[in-house]
Short mmCIF file of C-alpha atoms and ligand atoms in Angstrom, two decimals:
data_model
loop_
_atom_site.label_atom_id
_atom_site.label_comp_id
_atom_site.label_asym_id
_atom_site.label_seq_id
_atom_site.Cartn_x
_atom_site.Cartn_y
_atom_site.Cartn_z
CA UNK A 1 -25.05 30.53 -59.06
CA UNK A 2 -28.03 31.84 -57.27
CA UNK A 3 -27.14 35.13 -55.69
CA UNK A 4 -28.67 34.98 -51.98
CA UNK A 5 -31.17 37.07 -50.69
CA UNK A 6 -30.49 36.76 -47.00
CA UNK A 7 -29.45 40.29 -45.74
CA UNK A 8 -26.76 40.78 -42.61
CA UNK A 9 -28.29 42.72 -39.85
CA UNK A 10 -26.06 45.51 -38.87
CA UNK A 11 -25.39 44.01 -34.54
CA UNK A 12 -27.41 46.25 -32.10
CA UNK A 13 -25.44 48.31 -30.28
CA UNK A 14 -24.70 47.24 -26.73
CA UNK A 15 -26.90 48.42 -23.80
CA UNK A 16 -24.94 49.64 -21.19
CA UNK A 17 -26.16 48.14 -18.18
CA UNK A 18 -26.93 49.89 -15.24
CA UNK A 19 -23.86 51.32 -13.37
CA UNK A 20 -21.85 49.93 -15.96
CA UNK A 21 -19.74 52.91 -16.09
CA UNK A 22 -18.25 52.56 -11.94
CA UNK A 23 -17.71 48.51 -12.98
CA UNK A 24 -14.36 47.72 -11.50
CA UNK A 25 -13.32 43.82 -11.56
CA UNK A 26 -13.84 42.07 -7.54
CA UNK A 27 -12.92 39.01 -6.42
CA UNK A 28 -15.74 36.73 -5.39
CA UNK A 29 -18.09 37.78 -2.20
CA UNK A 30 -17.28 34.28 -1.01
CA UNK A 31 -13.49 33.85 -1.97
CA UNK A 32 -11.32 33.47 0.87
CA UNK A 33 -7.96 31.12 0.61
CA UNK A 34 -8.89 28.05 2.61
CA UNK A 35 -5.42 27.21 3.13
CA UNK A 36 -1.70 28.04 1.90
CA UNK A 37 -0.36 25.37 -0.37
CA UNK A 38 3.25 25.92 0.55
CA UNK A 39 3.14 24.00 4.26
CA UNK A 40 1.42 21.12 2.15
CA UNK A 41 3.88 20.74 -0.87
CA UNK A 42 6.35 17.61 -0.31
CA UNK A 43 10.02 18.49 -0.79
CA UNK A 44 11.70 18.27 -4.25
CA UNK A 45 14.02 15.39 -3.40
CA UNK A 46 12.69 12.45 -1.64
CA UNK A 47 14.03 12.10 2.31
CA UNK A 48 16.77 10.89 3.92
CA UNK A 49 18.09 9.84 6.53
CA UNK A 50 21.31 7.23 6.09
CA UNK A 51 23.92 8.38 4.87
CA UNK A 52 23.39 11.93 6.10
CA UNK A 53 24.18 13.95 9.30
CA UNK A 54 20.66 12.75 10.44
CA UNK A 55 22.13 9.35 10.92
CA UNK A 56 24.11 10.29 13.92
CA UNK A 57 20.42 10.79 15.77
CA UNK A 58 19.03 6.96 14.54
CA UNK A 59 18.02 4.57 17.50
CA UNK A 60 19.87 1.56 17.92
CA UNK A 61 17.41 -0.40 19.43
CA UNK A 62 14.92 0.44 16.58
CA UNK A 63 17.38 0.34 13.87
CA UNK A 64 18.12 -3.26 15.12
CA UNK A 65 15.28 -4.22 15.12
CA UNK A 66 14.43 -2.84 11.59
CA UNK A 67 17.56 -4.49 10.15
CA UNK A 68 16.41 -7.75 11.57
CA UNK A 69 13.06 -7.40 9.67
CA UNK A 70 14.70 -6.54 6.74
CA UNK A 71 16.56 -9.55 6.92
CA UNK A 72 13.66 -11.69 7.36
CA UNK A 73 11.19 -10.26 4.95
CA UNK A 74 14.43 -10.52 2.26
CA UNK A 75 14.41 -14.30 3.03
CA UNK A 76 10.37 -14.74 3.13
CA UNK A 77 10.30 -13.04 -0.31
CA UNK A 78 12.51 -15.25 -1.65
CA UNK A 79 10.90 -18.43 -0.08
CA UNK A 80 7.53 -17.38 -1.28
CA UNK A 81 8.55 -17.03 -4.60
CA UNK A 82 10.56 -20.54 -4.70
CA UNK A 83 7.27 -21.78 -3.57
CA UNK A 84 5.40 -20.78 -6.53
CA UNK A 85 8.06 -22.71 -8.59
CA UNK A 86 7.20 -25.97 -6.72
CA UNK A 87 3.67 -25.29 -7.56
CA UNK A 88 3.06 -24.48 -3.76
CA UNK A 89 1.46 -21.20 -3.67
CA UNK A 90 -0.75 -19.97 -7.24
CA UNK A 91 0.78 -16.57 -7.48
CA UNK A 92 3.08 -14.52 -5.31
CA UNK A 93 3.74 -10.58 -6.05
CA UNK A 94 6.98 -10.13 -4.47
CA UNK A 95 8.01 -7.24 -2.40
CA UNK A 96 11.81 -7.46 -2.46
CA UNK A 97 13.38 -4.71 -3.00
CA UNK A 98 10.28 -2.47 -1.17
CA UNK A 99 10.94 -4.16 2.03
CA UNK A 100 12.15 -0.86 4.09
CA UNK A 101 8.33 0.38 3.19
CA UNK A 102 6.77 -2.54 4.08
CA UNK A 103 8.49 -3.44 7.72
CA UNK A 104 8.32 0.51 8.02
CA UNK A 105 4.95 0.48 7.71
CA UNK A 106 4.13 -2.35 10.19
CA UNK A 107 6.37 -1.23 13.09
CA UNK A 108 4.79 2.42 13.40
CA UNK A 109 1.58 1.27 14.47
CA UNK A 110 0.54 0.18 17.65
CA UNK A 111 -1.90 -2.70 18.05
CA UNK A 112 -4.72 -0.68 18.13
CA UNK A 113 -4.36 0.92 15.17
CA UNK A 114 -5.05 -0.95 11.46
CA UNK A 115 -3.26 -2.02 8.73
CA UNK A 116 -5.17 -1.65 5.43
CA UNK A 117 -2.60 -3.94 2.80
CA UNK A 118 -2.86 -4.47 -1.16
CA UNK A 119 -1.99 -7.51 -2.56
CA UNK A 120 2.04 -6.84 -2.74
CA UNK A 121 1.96 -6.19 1.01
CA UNK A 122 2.28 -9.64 2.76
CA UNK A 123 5.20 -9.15 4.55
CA UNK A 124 3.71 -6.05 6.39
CA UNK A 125 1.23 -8.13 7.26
CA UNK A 126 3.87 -10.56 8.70
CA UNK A 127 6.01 -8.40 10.20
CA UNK A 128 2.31 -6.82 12.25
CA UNK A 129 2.57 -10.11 13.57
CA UNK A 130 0.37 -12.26 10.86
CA UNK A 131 1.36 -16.05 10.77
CA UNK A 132 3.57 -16.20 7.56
CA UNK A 133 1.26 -18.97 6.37
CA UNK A 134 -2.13 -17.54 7.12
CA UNK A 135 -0.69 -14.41 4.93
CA UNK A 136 -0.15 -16.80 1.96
CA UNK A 137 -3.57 -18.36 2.09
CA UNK A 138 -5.58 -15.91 0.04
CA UNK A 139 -2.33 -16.19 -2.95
CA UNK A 140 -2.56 -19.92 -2.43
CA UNK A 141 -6.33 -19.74 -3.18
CA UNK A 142 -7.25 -22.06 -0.62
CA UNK A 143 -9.59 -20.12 1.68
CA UNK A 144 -11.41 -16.83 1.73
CA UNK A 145 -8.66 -14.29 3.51
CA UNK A 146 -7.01 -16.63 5.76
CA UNK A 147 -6.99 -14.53 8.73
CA UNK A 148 -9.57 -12.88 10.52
CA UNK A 149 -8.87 -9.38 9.68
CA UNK A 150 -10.41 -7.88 13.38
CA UNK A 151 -8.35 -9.89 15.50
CA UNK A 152 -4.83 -8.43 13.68
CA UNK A 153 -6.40 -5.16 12.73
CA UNK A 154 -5.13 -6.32 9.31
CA UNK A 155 -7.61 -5.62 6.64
CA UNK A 156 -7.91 -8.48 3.63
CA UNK A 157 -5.39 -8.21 1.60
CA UNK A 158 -6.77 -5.98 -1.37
CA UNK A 159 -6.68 -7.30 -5.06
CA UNK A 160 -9.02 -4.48 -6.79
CA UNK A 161 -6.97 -1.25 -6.85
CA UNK A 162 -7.07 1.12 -4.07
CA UNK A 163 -10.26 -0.18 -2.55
CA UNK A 164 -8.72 -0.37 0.29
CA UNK A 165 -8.08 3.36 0.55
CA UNK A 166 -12.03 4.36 1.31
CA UNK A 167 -12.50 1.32 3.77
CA UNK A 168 -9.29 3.00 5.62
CA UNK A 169 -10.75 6.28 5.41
CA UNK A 170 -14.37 4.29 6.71
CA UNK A 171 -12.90 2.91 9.65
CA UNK A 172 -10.30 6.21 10.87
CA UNK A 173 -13.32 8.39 10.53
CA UNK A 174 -15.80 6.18 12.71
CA UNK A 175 -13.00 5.50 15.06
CA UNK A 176 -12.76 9.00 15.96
CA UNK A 177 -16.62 9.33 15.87
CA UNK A 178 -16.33 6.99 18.16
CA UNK A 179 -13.50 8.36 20.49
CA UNK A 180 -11.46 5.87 19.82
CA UNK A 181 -7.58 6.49 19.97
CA UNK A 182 -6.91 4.75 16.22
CA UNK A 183 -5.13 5.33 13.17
CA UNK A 184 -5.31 3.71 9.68
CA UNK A 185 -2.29 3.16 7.55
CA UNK A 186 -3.59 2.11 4.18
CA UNK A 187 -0.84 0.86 1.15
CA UNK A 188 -1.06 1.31 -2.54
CA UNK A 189 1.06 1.36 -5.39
CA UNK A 190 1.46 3.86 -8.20
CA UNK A 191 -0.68 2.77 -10.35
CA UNK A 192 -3.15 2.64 -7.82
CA UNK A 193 -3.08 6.47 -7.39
CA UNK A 194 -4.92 6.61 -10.86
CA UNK A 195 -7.68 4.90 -9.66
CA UNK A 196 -11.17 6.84 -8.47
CA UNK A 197 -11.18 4.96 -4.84
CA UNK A 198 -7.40 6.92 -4.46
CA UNK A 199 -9.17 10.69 -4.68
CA UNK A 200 -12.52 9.90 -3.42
CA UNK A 201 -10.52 8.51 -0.59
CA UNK A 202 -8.30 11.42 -0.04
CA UNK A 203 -10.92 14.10 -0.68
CA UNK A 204 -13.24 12.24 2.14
CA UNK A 205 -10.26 11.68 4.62
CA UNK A 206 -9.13 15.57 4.01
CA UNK A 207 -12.60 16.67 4.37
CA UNK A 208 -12.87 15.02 7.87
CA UNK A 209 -9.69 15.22 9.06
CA UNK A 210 -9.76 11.43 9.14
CA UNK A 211 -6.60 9.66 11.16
CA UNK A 212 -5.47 7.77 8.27
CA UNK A 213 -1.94 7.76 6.36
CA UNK A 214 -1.91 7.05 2.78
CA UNK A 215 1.91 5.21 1.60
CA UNK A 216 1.73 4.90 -1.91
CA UNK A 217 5.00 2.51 -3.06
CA UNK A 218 6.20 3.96 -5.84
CA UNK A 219 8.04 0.66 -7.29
CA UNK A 220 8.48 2.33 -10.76
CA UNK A 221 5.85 0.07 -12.52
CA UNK A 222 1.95 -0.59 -12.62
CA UNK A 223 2.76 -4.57 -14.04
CA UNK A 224 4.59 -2.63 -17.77
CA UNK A 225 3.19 0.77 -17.65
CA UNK A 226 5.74 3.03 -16.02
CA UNK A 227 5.16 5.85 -14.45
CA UNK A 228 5.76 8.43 -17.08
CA UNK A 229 2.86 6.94 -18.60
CA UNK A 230 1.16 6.66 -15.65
CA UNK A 231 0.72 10.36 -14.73
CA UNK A 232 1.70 14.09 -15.12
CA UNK A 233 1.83 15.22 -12.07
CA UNK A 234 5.38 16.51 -10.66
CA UNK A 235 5.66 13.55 -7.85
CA UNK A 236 2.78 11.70 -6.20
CA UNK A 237 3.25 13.04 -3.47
CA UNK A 238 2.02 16.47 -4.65
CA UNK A 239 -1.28 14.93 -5.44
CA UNK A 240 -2.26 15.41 -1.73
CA UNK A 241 -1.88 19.25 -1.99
CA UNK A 242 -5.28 19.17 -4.31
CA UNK A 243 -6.90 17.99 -1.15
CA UNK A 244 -5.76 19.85 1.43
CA UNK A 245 -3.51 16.88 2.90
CA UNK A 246 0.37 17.46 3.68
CA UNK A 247 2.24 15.15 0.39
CA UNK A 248 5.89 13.52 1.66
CA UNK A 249 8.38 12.46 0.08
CA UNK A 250 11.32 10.05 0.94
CA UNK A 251 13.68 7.26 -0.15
CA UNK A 252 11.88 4.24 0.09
CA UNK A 253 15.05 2.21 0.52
CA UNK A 254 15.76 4.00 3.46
CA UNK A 255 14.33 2.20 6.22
CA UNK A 256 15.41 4.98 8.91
CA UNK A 257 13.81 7.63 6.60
CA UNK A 258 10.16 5.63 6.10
CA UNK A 259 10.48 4.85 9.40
CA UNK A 260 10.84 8.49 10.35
CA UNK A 261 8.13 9.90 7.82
CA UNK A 262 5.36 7.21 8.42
CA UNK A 263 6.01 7.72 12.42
CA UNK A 264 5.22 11.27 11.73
CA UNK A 265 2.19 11.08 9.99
CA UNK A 266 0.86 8.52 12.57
CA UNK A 267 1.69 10.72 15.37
CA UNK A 268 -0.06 13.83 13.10
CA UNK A 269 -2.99 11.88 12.52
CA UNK A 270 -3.45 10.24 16.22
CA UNK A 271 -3.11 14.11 17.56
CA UNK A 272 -6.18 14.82 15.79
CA UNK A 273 -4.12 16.68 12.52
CA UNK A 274 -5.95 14.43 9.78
CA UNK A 275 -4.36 12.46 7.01
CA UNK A 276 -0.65 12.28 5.44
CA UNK A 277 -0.01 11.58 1.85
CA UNK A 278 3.65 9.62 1.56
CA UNK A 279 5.14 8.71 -1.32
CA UNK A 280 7.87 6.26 -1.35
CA UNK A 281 10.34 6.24 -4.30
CA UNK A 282 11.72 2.47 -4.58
CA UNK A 283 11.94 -0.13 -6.78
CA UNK A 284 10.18 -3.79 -7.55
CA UNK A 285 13.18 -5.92 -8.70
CA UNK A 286 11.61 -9.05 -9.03
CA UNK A 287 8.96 -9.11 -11.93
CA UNK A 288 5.39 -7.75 -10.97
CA UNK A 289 4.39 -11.47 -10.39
CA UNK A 290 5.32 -15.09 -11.02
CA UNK A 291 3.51 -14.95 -14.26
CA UNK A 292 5.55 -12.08 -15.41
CA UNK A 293 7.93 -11.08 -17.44
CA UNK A 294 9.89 -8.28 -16.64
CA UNK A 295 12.12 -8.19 -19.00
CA UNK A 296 10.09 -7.73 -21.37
CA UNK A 297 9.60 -3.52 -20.75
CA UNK A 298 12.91 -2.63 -18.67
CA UNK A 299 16.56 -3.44 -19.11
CA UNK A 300 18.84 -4.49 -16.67
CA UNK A 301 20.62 -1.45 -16.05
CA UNK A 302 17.92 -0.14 -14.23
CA UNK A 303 17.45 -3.02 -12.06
CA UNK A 304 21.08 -3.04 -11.63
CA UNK A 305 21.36 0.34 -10.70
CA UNK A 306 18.45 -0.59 -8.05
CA UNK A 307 20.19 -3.21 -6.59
CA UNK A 308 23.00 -0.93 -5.76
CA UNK A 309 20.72 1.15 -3.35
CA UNK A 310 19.40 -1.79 -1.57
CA UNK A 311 17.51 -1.41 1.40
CA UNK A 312 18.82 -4.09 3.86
CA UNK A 313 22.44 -3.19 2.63
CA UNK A 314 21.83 0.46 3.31
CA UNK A 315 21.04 -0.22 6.75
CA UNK A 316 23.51 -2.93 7.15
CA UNK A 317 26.22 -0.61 6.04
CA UNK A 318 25.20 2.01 7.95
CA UNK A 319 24.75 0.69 11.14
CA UNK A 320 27.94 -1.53 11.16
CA UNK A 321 30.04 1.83 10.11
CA UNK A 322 28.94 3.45 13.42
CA UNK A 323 29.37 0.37 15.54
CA UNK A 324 25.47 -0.60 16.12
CA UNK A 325 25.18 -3.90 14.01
CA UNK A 326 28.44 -6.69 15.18
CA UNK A 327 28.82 -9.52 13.08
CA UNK A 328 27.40 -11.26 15.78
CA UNK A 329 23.64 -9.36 14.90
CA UNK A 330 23.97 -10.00 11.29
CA UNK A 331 24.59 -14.06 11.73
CA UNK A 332 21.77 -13.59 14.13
CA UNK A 333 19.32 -11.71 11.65
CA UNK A 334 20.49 -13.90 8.86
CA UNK A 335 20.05 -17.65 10.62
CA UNK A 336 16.27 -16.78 12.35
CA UNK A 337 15.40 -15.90 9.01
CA UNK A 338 16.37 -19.46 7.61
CA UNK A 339 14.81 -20.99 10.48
CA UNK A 340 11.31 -18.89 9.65
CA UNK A 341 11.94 -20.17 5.85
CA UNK A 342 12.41 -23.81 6.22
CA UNK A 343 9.67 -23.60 8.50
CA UNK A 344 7.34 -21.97 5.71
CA UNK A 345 8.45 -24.48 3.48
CA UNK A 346 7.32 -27.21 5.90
CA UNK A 347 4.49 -26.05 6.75
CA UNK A 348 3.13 -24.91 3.33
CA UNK A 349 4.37 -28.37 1.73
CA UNK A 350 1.65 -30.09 3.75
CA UNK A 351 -1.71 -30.36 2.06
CA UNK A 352 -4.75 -27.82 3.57
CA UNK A 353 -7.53 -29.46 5.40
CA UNK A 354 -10.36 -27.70 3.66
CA UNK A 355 -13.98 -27.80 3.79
CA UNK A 356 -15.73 -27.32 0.54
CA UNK A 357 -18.69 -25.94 2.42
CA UNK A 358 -16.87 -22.95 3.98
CA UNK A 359 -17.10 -21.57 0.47
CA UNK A 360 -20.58 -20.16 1.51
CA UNK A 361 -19.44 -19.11 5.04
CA UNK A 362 -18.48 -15.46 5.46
CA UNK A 363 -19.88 -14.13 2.49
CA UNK A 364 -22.95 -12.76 3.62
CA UNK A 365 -24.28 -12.01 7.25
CA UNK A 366 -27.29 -13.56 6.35
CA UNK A 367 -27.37 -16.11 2.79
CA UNK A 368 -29.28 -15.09 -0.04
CA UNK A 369 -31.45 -17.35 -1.41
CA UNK A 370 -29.67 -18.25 -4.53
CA UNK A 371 -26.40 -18.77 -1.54
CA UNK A 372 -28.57 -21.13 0.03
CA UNK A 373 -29.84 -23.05 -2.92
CA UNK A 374 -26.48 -23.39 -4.23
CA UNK A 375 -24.92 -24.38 -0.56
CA UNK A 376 -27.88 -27.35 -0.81
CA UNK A 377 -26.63 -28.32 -3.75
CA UNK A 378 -23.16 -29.11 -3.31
CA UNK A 379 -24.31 -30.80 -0.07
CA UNK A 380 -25.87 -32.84 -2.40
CA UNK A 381 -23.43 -33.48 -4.53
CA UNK A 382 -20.70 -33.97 -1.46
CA UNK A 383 -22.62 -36.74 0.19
CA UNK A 384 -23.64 -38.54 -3.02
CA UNK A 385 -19.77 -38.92 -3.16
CA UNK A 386 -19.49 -40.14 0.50
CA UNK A 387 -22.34 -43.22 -0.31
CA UNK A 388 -19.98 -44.35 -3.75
C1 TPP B 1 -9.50 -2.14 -10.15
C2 TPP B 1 -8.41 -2.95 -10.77
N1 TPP B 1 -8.02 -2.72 -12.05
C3 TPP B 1 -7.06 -3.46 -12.60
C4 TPP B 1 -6.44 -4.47 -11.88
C5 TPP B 1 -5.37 -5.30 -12.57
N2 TPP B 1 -4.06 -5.01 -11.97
C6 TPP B 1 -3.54 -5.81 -11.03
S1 TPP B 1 -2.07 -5.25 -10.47
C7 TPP B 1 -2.10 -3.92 -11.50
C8 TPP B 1 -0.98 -2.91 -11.49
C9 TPP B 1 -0.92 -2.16 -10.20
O1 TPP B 1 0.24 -1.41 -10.11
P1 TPP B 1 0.59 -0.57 -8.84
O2 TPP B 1 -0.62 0.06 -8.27
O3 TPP B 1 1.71 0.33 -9.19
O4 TPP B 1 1.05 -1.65 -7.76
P2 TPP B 1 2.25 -2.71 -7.79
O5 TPP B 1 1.69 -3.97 -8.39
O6 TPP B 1 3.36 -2.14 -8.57
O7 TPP B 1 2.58 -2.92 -6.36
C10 TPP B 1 -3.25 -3.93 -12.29
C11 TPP B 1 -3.59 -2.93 -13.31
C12 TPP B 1 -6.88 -4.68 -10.58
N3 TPP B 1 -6.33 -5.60 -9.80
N4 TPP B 1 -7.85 -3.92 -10.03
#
């Protein structure tokens, strides 16, 4: 073997640089702690309310009227989903077993204020006051939305992943731009909170102090990634800390306890405090959709176990043990939530009047070209079939 040539330098000794000697270690000129992190962190176990010495300060009126929700949202879950068996609706993600977030949800806000759902959130929307059927349209495929989103201050039900979280930011901030007295309350599942639209959304609402309230529905399950797999961090709830956003926590089967949490964070943000991150803990016990599975990546035990902390019994318990709920309420609750079911099932039986031409309304203020090209074409096409 060759022996090499190449020679190792000897390393030139270090210059001290000037002053070198009176160094001593400083913190950045511009450091100064924006904000503590402690009055931000959520609490290690998730709120509650029934079932604790908290419960002897609940409402009756509300609770009531949150049991009777409950009731009905149970019963519109379960019609909606028999519906997709008779081939009457295309797809239906059920929310039974989430329904103390979702009536929750819809009874803190006040007209003014907007709802900004995902595509498990129907019954929020129906329990804002949405027509039960409009709701379904979009899931039945029949016709753009099915509502007009400005007249409930119900934004379209959102199919992409948390891109309903920056439109909810959008509209808080230019509402209070405006002077405008209104609060957003946008919904997304855990899965959702590993999508970009979920941080670019919190860092924006942080950053301006929007009025908005983020509920992320932790059901357990992104379709059959749980969420162990889904992230690392110590609850979802302490994601909001990384913004500068107070993170909650509570039982998401306890309708008194969402009730309580959400109504805080709406009152925070209306007062001009900015946004809320709240993290539900519940369950999804149906599968994620008709065209599921479930079994498939969890066992019954868990679901079991679920069942057991239930949200309408919770509050059914609850408020019969302390003499607020007669049997009288619950056959009440229990038959005007079969009367809104076999009226669902009536009305969605019957065939939608549809015009084929409304596929090119609403999609654009003003038609593109190719819209309009395509719009003359089926025009075409349509009145070719009225002359045969
Ligand atoms: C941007 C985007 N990526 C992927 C999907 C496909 N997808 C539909 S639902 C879903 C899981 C969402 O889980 P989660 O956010 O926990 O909500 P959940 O369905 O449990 O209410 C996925 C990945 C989608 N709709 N949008």
């Amino acid at each position: 073997m060759k022996k090499s040539t190449m020679t190792v330098r000897p390393a030139e000794p270090v210059q001290d640089l000037p002053g070198a000697a009176a160094y001593r270690p400083t913190p950045p000129p511009a450091w100064k702690p924006r904000t503590g992190p402690a009055p931000l962190l959520p609490d290690s176990e998730p709120h509650r309310v029934l079932g604790t010495d908290a419960a002897d300060r609940l409402d009756a009126g509300l609770m009531r009227r949150l049991y009777a929700e409950l009731v009905r949202g149970r019963r519109y879950n379960a019609q909606a989903t028999a519906l997709t068996k008779q081939g009457r609706l295309a797809v239906y993600p059920s929310s039974t077993g989430q329904e103390a977030c979702q009536v929750a949800a819809a009874l803190v806000l006040e007209e003014r204020d907007w709802l900004f759902p995902s595509y498990r959130d129907t019954l929020a929307a129906v329990v804002r006051g949405l027509d039960p059927v409009q709701a379904l349209t979009l899931l039945r495929g029949d016709w753009h939305t099915g509502y007009d989103p400005r007249e409930h201050r119900i934004a379209p039900l959102c199919t992409p992943l948390a891109t309903q979280l920056p439109h909810a930011v959008g509209l808080a901030h230019a509402a209070r731009l405006k002077g405008d007295d209104v609060v957003a309350l946008a919904m997304v599942g855990d899965g959702g909170t590993s999508e970009g639209d979920f941080h670019e959304a919190l860092n924006f609402a942080a950053v301006w102090r929007a009025p908005v309230v983020f509920l992320v529905q932790n059901n357990g399950f992104a379709i059959s990634v749980p969420l162990a797999k889904q992230t690392a961090a110590p609850s979802l709830a302490h994601k909001a800390v990384g913004y500068g956003m107070p993170g909650r926590l509570v039982d998401g089967n306890d309708a008194a306890a969402v009730h309580e949490v959400l109504a805080e964070a709406v009152e925070r943000a209306r007062r001009g405090g900015g946004p809320t991150l709240v993290e539900a803990v519940t369950y999804r016990i149906e599968a994620h959709t008709n065209a599921d599975d479930a079994t498939r990546y969890r066992g019954d035990a868990e679901v079991e176990a679920w069942r057991a902390h239930d949200p309408v019994q919770l509050l059914e318990r609850e408020l019969t043990e302390r003499g607020m709920l007669d049997q009288d309420a619950v056959r009440e609750a229990r038959e005007a939530a079969e009367t809104m079911a076999a009226e669902l099932r009536e009305r969605m039986n019957a065939d939608a009047v549809l015009d084929p031409m409304d596929l090119f309304a609403h999609v654009y203020a003003e038609k593109t070209a190719q819209l309009r090209e395509q719009e003359a074409l089926l025009r075409a096409e349509l009145d070719g079939e009225d002359e045969r």
